[in-house]
Amino acid sequence: MKSYIIEKFKDYSKSNDKVKAIFFIKEENNNEHFANVYAVFSEIIISKIKDDLEKVFDDYAIINKKKDSFDFDKKNQQFTKFEIYANDSTKISINILAEDRAGEFIKLCPGNIEFVCDEMNLKEEVAEANLVFKLPREFEFDECGKNFFSLALDVSFNLLSRDIISAGFKMQAMRDELFKLLNWYIIDKFNQGMDAGESGKNFIHTLEADLKEELILTFRSNDIMDFYSSIFASCQLFRKVGMKLAEKFEFSYPKKDDVYTLKLLRKNFKKMESLQV
């Protein structure tokens, strides 16, 4: 995280008595173009906080407001998040937390937490936290495989119909299942102390070079043949990582689904290839 962002939050906390704590997780802030910060308020008036942030970070292009949530004790707790896109090509995400929910939330934050200010002594809650990222149960692993290979065929069938738009949406859904698998791979690799991060931002420094290169190949979609290259690259990567995890967790890899899907994909590819000539 850029130092000026921390300084601005320090100044803001000193000037606003409603701010009770500001903190960030170091592992979430390794990229200088992205900052993710949590701010705890004793009173939340969203319009007032937005005005304050616009003054604190005055050199911005866009400020976006959205909802996020966390689960605690089987209850879903919603909160507001502001995303500031600054003119120095930095995205600053500020998660707005209520004072009476901050202790619950911080117990769900694995990683090294650093405080900009802490009037609530939230550090004491951090010392008690021992949360780790979750690995899949067998039915979740099996469901991921079923969804992935089904979506791969959906993409292929849409391409046969020359429906590039639907194929594109299905391709992203298929990639989401691949992301889920790769996320489990990262969680396991780092002993449940780290995951892939939002939108896979941790992949760049956690995936091995060969897996990174194969993942990049899944994003080609300029034309129908490129789409098929992306599908095959996705299937190859899913198989490589999926079989490793299945062996490690003693799960059954969906080999039958894999083989039958690839057989039909190759058949459809040859059809499309002959039509391109």
CSV table of C-alpha atoms in Angstrom, one decimal:
chain,number,residue,atom,x,y,z
A,1,MET,CA,0.0,0.0,0.0
A,2,LYS,CA,1.3,3.5,-0.9
A,3,SER,CA,2.4,5.4,2.2
A,4,TYR,CA,0.3,8.5,1.3
A,5,ILE,CA,-2.9,6.4,1.7
A,6,ILE,CA,-1.9,5.4,5.3
A,7,GLU,CA,-1.1,9.0,6.1
A,8,LYS,CA,-4.4,10.3,4.8
A,9,PHE,CA,-6.3,7.7,6.9
A,10,LYS,CA,-4.3,8.7,10.0
A,11,ASP,CA,-5.3,12.4,9.5
A,12,TYR,CA,-8.9,11.4,8.9
A,13,SER,CA,-9.1,9.3,12.1
A,14,LYS,CA,-7.7,12.3,14.1
A,15,SER,CA,-10.2,14.7,12.6
A,16,ASN,CA,-13.3,12.6,13.0
A,17,ASP,CA,-14.3,11.3,16.5
A,18,LYS,CA,-16.8,8.9,14.9
A,19,VAL,CA,-13.8,6.8,13.6
A,20,LYS,CA,-13.0,4.2,16.2
A,21,ALA,CA,-10.5,2.0,14.3
A,22,ILE,CA,-8.9,1.7,10.9
A,23,PHE,CA,-6.9,-1.3,9.9
A,24,PHE,CA,-5.8,-3.4,7.0
A,25,ILE,CA,-4.5,-6.9,6.3
A,26,LYS,CA,-1.0,-6.9,5.0
A,27,GLU,CA,-1.4,-9.8,2.7
A,28,GLU,CA,-4.3,-8.0,0.9
A,29,ASN,CA,-2.1,-5.0,0.2
A,30,ASN,CA,0.9,-6.3,-1.6
A,31,ASN,CA,0.0,-4.6,-4.9
A,32,GLU,CA,0.8,-0.9,-5.0
A,33,HIS,CA,-2.2,-0.3,-7.3
A,34,PHE,CA,-4.8,-1.7,-4.9
A,35,ALA,CA,-5.4,-0.8,-1.2
A,36,ASN,CA,-8.0,-2.5,0.9
A,37,VAL,CA,-8.8,-0.9,4.3
A,38,TYR,CA,-11.4,-1.4,7.0
A,39,ALA,CA,-12.8,1.6,8.9
A,40,VAL,CA,-14.9,1.2,12.1
A,41,PHE,CA,-17.4,4.0,13.0
A,42,SER,CA,-19.5,4.6,16.1
A,43,GLU,CA,-22.1,6.2,13.9
A,44,ILE,CA,-22.6,5.4,10.3
A,45,ILE,CA,-24.2,8.0,8.0
A,46,ILE,CA,-23.2,6.8,4.6
A,47,SER,CA,-23.7,10.2,2.8
A,48,LYS,CA,-21.5,11.9,5.4
A,49,ILE,CA,-18.8,9.3,5.1
A,50,LYS,CA,-18.9,9.6,1.3
A,51,ASP,CA,-18.5,13.4,1.5
A,52,ASP,CA,-15.6,12.9,3.9
A,53,LEU,CA,-13.8,10.4,1.7
A,54,GLU,CA,-14.2,12.7,-1.3
A,55,LYS,CA,-12.4,15.4,0.6
A,56,VAL,CA,-9.7,13.1,2.0
A,57,PHE,CA,-9.0,11.6,-1.4
A,58,ASP,CA,-9.7,14.6,-3.6
A,59,ASP,CA,-7.7,13.5,-6.6
A,60,TYR,CA,-10.0,10.8,-7.9
A,61,ALA,CA,-11.7,9.8,-11.1
A,62,ILE,CA,-14.6,7.7,-9.8
A,63,ILE,CA,-16.0,6.8,-6.4
A,64,ASN,CA,-18.3,3.8,-6.3
A,65,LYS,CA,-20.5,2.5,-3.5
A,66,LYS,CA,-21.5,-1.1,-3.1
A,67,LYS,CA,-22.7,-3.7,-0.6
A,68,ASP,CA,-20.6,-6.5,0.9
A,69,SER,CA,-21.2,-9.0,3.7
A,70,PHE,CA,-19.6,-11.4,6.1
A,71,ASP,CA,-21.0,-14.4,7.9
A,72,PHE,CA,-20.7,-14.8,11.7
A,73,ASP,CA,-22.4,-17.3,13.9
A,74,LYS,CA,-24.6,-18.4,10.9
A,75,LYS,CA,-25.9,-14.9,10.4
A,76,ASN,CA,-25.2,-12.7,7.4
A,77,GLN,CA,-24.0,-9.2,8.3
A,78,GLN,CA,-24.0,-6.6,5.5
A,79,PHE,CA,-21.8,-3.5,5.3
A,80,THR,CA,-21.1,-0.7,2.8
A,81,LYS,CA,-17.9,-0.5,0.8
A,82,PHE,CA,-16.6,2.5,-1.1
A,83,GLU,CA,-14.2,2.1,-4.0
A,84,ILE,CA,-12.1,5.1,-4.9
A,85,TYR,CA,-10.4,5.0,-8.3
A,86,ALA,CA,-7.6,7.6,-7.9
A,87,ASN,CA,-5.9,9.5,-10.7
A,88,ASP,CA,-2.5,7.9,-9.8
A,89,SER,CA,-4.0,4.6,-11.0
A,90,THR,CA,-4.7,3.2,-7.5
A,91,LYS,CA,-8.0,1.6,-6.4
A,92,ILE,CA,-8.7,2.3,-2.7
A,93,SER,CA,-11.4,0.1,-1.1
A,94,ILE,CA,-12.8,1.3,2.2
A,95,ASN,CA,-15.0,-1.2,4.1
A,96,ILE,CA,-17.3,0.5,6.5
A,97,LEU,CA,-18.0,-1.5,9.7
A,98,ALA,CA,-20.2,-0.7,12.6
A,99,GLU,CA,-18.6,-0.5,16.1
A,100,ASP,CA,-20.8,-3.2,17.5
A,101,ARG,CA,-19.8,-5.7,14.7
A,102,ALA,CA,-16.1,-4.9,14.4
A,103,GLY,CA,-15.0,-7.5,17.0
A,104,GLU,CA,-17.0,-10.2,15.2
A,105,PHE,CA,-15.5,-9.2,11.8
A,106,ILE,CA,-11.9,-9.0,12.8
A,107,LYS,CA,-12.0,-12.6,14.1
A,108,LEU,CA,-12.7,-13.6,10.6
A,109,CYS,CA,-9.6,-11.9,9.2
A,110,PRO,CA,-6.7,-14.3,8.7
A,111,GLY,CA,-3.4,-12.8,8.1
A,112,ASN,CA,-1.3,-10.0,9.6
A,113,ILE,CA,-3.4,-7.1,10.7
A,114,GLU,CA,-1.9,-3.6,10.9
A,115,PHE,CA,-3.8,-0.7,12.7
A,116,VAL,CA,-3.8,2.9,11.5
A,117,CYS,CA,-5.7,3.7,14.7
A,118,ASP,CA,-7.4,1.6,17.3
A,119,GLU,CA,-9.5,3.3,20.0
A,120,MET,CA,-11.4,0.1,20.7
A,121,ASN,CA,-8.5,-2.2,21.5
A,122,LEU,CA,-9.4,-4.5,18.6
A,123,LYS,CA,-5.9,-5.8,18.8
A,124,GLU,CA,-7.1,-7.9,21.8
A,125,GLU,CA,-9.6,-9.6,19.5
A,126,VAL,CA,-7.0,-10.3,16.9
A,127,ALA,CA,-4.9,-12.2,19.5
A,128,GLU,CA,-7.8,-14.5,20.0
A,129,ALA,CA,-8.4,-15.1,16.3
A,130,ASN,CA,-7.3,-18.4,14.8
A,131,LEU,CA,-9.4,-18.6,11.6
A,132,VAL,CA,-8.0,-20.5,8.6
A,133,PHE,CA,-9.3,-20.6,5.0
A,134,LYS,CA,-11.5,-23.6,4.4
A,135,LEU,CA,-10.6,-26.6,2.2
A,136,PRO,CA,-13.3,-28.3,0.2
A,137,ARG,CA,-15.4,-31.2,1.4
A,138,GLU,CA,-15.7,-34.1,-1.0
A,139,PHE,CA,-19.2,-33.2,-2.2
A,140,GLU,CA,-18.0,-29.6,-2.9
A,141,PHE,CA,-15.1,-30.9,-4.9
A,142,ASP,CA,-17.4,-33.2,-6.9
A,143,GLU,CA,-19.9,-30.5,-7.5
A,144,CYS,CA,-17.2,-28.1,-8.8
A,145,GLY,CA,-16.1,-30.8,-11.3
A,146,LYS,CA,-19.6,-31.5,-12.5
A,147,ASN,CA,-20.3,-27.8,-12.9
A,148,PHE,CA,-17.0,-27.1,-14.7
A,149,PHE,CA,-17.4,-29.9,-17.3
A,150,SER,CA,-21.1,-29.1,-17.9
A,151,LEU,CA,-20.3,-25.5,-18.5
A,152,ALA,CA,-17.4,-26.4,-20.9
A,153,LEU,CA,-20.0,-28.2,-23.0
A,154,ASP,CA,-22.4,-25.3,-22.7
A,155,VAL,CA,-19.7,-23.1,-24.2
A,156,SER,CA,-19.1,-25.5,-27.0
A,157,PHE,CA,-22.8,-25.9,-27.8
A,158,ASN,CA,-23.3,-22.1,-28.0
A,159,LEU,CA,-20.3,-21.9,-30.3
A,160,LEU,CA,-21.9,-24.5,-32.6
A,161,SER,CA,-24.9,-22.2,-32.7
A,162,ARG,CA,-22.5,-19.3,-33.4
A,163,ASP,CA,-23.8,-17.5,-30.4
A,164,ILE,CA,-20.6,-15.8,-29.3
A,165,ILE,CA,-22.3,-13.7,-26.6
A,166,SER,CA,-23.9,-16.6,-24.7
A,167,ALA,CA,-20.6,-18.5,-25.2
A,168,GLY,CA,-18.7,-15.7,-23.5
A,169,PHE,CA,-21.0,-15.6,-20.5
A,170,LYS,CA,-20.8,-19.4,-20.1
A,171,MET,CA,-17.0,-19.3,-20.5
A,172,GLN,CA,-16.8,-16.9,-17.6
A,173,ALA,CA,-19.0,-19.2,-15.5
A,174,MET,CA,-16.8,-22.1,-16.4
A,175,ARG,CA,-13.7,-20.0,-15.4
A,176,ASP,CA,-15.4,-19.3,-12.1
A,177,GLU,CA,-15.4,-23.0,-11.3
A,178,LEU,CA,-11.8,-23.3,-12.4
A,179,PHE,CA,-11.0,-20.3,-10.0
A,180,LYS,CA,-12.7,-22.2,-7.2
A,181,LEU,CA,-10.4,-25.2,-7.8
A,182,LEU,CA,-7.3,-23.0,-8.0
A,183,ASN,CA,-8.4,-21.2,-4.9
A,184,TRP,CA,-8.4,-24.5,-3.0
A,185,TYR,CA,-5.0,-25.3,-4.4
A,186,ILE,CA,-3.6,-22.1,-3.0
A,187,ILE,CA,-5.3,-22.6,0.4
A,188,ASP,CA,-3.8,-26.0,0.6
A,189,LYS,CA,-0.4,-24.9,-0.6
A,190,PHE,CA,-0.2,-22.2,2.1
A,191,ASN,CA,-1.5,-24.4,4.9
A,192,GLN,CA,-4.9,-22.7,5.0
A,193,GLY,CA,-3.2,-19.3,5.7
A,194,MET,CA,-3.9,-17.7,2.4
A,195,ASP,CA,-6.3,-17.9,-0.5
A,196,ALA,CA,-6.4,-16.6,-4.1
A,197,GLY,CA,-7.8,-13.2,-3.0
A,198,GLU,CA,-10.5,-11.1,-4.7
A,199,SER,CA,-10.6,-11.7,-8.4
A,200,GLY,CA,-7.5,-14.0,-8.1
A,201,LYS,CA,-5.2,-11.1,-7.3
A,202,ASN,CA,-2.9,-13.4,-5.3
A,203,PHE,CA,-2.4,-15.8,-8.2
A,204,ILE,CA,0.4,-13.7,-9.6
A,205,HIS,CA,2.7,-14.4,-6.6
A,206,THR,CA,1.3,-17.8,-5.4
A,207,LEU,CA,0.9,-19.9,-8.5
A,208,GLU,CA,3.8,-21.7,-10.0
A,209,ALA,CA,5.0,-20.3,-13.4
A,210,ASP,CA,3.7,-23.1,-15.5
A,211,LEU,CA,0.2,-22.9,-13.9
A,212,LYS,CA,0.2,-19.2,-14.3
A,213,GLU,CA,1.0,-19.5,-18.0
A,214,GLU,CA,-1.7,-22.1,-18.5
A,215,LEU,CA,-4.3,-19.9,-16.7
A,216,ILE,CA,-3.5,-17.0,-19.0
A,217,LEU,CA,-4.2,-19.2,-22.0
A,218,THR,CA,-7.8,-19.6,-20.7
A,219,PHE,CA,-8.6,-16.0,-21.6
A,220,ARG,CA,-8.4,-16.1,-25.4
A,221,SER,CA,-11.7,-15.4,-27.0
A,222,ASN,CA,-11.3,-13.2,-30.1
A,223,ASP,CA,-13.1,-15.7,-32.4
A,224,ILE,CA,-14.6,-19.2,-32.3
A,225,MET,CA,-11.2,-21.0,-32.7
A,226,ASP,CA,-9.7,-18.9,-29.8
A,227,PHE,CA,-12.7,-19.8,-27.7
A,228,TYR,CA,-12.0,-23.5,-28.2
A,229,SER,CA,-8.3,-23.0,-27.4
A,230,SER,CA,-9.4,-21.4,-24.1
A,231,ILE,CA,-11.8,-24.3,-23.4
A,232,PHE,CA,-9.1,-26.9,-23.9
A,233,ALA,CA,-6.6,-24.9,-21.9
A,234,SER,CA,-9.1,-24.6,-19.0
A,235,CYS,CA,-9.8,-28.4,-19.1
A,236,GLN,CA,-6.1,-29.2,-19.1
A,237,LEU,CA,-5.5,-26.9,-16.1
A,238,PHE,CA,-8.5,-28.3,-14.3
A,239,ARG,CA,-7.3,-31.8,-14.8
A,240,LYS,CA,-3.8,-31.1,-13.7
A,241,VAL,CA,-4.7,-29.3,-10.5
A,242,GLY,CA,-7.9,-31.4,-9.8
A,243,MET,CA,-6.0,-34.7,-9.9
A,244,LYS,CA,-3.4,-33.3,-7.6
A,245,LEU,CA,-6.0,-32.2,-5.1
A,246,ALA,CA,-8.0,-35.4,-5.4
A,247,GLU,CA,-4.9,-37.5,-4.6
A,248,LYS,CA,-4.0,-35.2,-1.7
A,249,PHE,CA,-7.5,-35.1,-0.1
A,250,GLU,CA,-8.3,-38.8,-1.1
A,251,PHE,CA,-11.2,-37.7,-3.2
A,252,SER,CA,-12.5,-39.2,-6.4
A,253,TYR,CA,-11.5,-37.2,-9.4
A,254,PRO,CA,-14.4,-37.0,-12.0
A,255,LYS,CA,-12.4,-38.9,-14.6
A,256,LYS,CA,-15.5,-40.1,-16.5
A,257,ASP,CA,-16.9,-36.6,-16.9
A,258,ASP,CA,-13.5,-35.3,-17.9
A,259,VAL,CA,-12.9,-38.0,-20.6
A,260,TYR,CA,-16.4,-37.8,-22.1
A,261,THR,CA,-16.4,-34.0,-22.1
A,262,LEU,CA,-13.1,-33.8,-23.9
A,263,LYS,CA,-14.2,-36.4,-26.4
A,264,LEU,CA,-17.3,-34.4,-27.3
A,265,LEU,CA,-15.4,-31.1,-27.2
A,266,ARG,CA,-12.9,-32.4,-29.8
A,267,LYS,CA,-15.7,-33.7,-32.0
A,268,ASN,CA,-17.4,-30.2,-31.9
A,269,PHE,CA,-14.1,-28.5,-32.5
A,270,LYS,CA,-13.5,-30.6,-35.7
A,271,LYS,CA,-17.0,-29.6,-36.9
A,272,MET,CA,-16.3,-25.9,-36.3
A,273,GLU,CA,-12.8,-26.3,-37.9
A,274,SER,CA,-14.2,-27.7,-41.0
A,275,LEU,CA,-16.7,-24.9,-41.3
A,276,GLN,CA,-13.9,-22.3,-41.0
A,277,VAL,CA,-12.1,-23.6,-44.1
